[in-house]
PDB file of C-alpha atoms in Angstrom:
ATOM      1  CA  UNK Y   1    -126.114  48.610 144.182  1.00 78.00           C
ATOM      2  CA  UNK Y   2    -122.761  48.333 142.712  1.00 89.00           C
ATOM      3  CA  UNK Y   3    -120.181  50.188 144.607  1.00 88.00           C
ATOM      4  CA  UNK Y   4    -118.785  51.362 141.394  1.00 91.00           C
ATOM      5  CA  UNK Y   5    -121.872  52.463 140.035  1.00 91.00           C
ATOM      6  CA  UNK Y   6    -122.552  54.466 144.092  1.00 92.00           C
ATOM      7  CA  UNK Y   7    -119.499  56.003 143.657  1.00 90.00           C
ATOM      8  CA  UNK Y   8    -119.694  57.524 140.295  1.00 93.00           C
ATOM      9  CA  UNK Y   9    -123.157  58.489 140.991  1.00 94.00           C
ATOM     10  CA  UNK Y  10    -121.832  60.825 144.390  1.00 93.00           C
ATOM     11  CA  UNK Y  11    -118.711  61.969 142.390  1.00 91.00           C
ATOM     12  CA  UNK Y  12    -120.982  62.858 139.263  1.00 94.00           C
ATOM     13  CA  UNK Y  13    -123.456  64.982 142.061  1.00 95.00           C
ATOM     14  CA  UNK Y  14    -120.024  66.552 143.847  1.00 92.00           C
ATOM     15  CA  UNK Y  15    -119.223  67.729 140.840  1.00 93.00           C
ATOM     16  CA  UNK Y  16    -122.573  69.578 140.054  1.00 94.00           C
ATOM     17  CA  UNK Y  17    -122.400  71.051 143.688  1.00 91.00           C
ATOM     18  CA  UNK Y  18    -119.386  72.350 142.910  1.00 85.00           C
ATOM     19  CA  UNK Y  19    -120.290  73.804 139.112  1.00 87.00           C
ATOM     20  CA  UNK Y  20    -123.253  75.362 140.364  1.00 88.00           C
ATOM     21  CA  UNK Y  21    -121.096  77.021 143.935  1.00 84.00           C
ATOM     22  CA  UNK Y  22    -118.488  77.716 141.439  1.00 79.00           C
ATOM     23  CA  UNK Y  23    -120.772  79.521 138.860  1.00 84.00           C
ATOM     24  CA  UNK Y  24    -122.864  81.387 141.642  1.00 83.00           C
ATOM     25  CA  UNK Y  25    -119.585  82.567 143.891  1.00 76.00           C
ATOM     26  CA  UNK Y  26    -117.704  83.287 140.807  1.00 74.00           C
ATOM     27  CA  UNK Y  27    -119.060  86.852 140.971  1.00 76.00           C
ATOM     28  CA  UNK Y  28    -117.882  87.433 144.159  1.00 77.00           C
ATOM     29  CA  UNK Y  29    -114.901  85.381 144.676  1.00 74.00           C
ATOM     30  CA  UNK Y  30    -112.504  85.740 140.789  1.00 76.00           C
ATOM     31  CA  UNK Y  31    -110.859  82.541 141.100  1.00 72.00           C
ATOM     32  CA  UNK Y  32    -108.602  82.327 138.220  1.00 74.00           C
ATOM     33  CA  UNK Y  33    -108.056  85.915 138.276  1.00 81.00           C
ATOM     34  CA  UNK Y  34    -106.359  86.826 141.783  1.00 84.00           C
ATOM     35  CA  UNK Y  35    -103.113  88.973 142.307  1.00 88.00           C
ATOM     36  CA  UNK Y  36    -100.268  86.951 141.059  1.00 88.00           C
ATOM     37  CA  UNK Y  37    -101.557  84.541 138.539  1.00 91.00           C
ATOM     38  CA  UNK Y  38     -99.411  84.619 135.156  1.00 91.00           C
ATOM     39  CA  UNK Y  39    -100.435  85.764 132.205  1.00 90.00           C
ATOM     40  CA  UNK Y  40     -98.200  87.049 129.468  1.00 92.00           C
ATOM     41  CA  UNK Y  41    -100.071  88.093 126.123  1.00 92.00           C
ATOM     42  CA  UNK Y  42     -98.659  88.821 122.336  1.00 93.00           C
ATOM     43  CA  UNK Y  43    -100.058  89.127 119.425  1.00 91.00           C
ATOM     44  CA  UNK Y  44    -101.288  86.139 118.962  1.00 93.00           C
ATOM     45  CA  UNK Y  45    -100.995  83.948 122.075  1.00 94.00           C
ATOM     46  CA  UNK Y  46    -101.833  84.147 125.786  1.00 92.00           C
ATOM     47  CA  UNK Y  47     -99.948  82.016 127.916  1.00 92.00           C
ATOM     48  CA  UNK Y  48    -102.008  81.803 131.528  1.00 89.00           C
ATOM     49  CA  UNK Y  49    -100.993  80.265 134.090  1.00 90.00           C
ATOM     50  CA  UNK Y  50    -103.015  80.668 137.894  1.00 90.00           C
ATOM     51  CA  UNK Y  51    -100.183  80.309 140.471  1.00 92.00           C
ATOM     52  CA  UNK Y  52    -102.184  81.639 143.398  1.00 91.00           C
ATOM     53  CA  UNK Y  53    -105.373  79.693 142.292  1.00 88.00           C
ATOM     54  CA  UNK Y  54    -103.996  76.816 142.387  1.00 91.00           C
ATOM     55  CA  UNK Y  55    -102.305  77.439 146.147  1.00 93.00           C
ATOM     56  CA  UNK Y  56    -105.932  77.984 147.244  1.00 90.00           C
ATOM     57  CA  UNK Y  57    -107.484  75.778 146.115  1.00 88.00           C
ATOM     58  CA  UNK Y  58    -104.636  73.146 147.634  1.00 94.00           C
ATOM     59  CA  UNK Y  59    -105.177  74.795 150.653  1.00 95.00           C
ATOM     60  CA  UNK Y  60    -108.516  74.784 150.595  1.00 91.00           C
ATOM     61  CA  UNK Y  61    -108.607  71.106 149.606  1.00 92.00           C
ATOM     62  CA  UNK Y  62    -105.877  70.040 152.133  1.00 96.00           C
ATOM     63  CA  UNK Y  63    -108.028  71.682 155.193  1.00 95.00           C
ATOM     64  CA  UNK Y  64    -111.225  69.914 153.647  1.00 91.00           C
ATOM     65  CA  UNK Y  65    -109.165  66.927 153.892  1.00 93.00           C
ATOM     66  CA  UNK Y  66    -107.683  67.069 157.344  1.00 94.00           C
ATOM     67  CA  UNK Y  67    -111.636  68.086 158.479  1.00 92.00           C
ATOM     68  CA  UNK Y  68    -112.856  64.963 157.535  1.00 87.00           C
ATOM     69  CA  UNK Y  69    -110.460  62.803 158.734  1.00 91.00           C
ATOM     70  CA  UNK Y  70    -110.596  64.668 162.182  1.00 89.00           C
ATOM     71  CA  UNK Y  71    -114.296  63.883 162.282  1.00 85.00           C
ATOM     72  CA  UNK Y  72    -114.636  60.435 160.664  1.00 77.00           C
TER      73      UNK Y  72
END
């Protein structure tokens, strides 16, 4: 198989994993709507911005990271 094609196919299931975990522990875990996101509202905009999402999720990411390296 074409390494291309093998690694679009993983990405493309990594990505489902992740919509499905992300829809299921969305009721218990509010990402995008923790204590110290942004969000400033008017009339007729609302600017939002997730500060502290995007922390843990780096965080969370950077210790996935380090994890596999450590083990591969």
């Amino acid at each position: 198989m074409n390494p291309i094609a093998k690694f679009l196919i993983i990405g493309g299931a990594i990505l489902i994993v992740i919509g499905l975990l992300w829809q299921i522990g969305g009721r218990f875990f509010p990402l995008g709507r923790l204590p110290g996101d942004i969000v400033v509202e008017k009339e007729n905009v609302r600017f939002y911005f997730p500060v502290v999402t995007c922390i843990v999720i780096s965080i969370v990411l950077s210790l996935a990271t380090y994890l596999f390296r450590l083990f591969k």
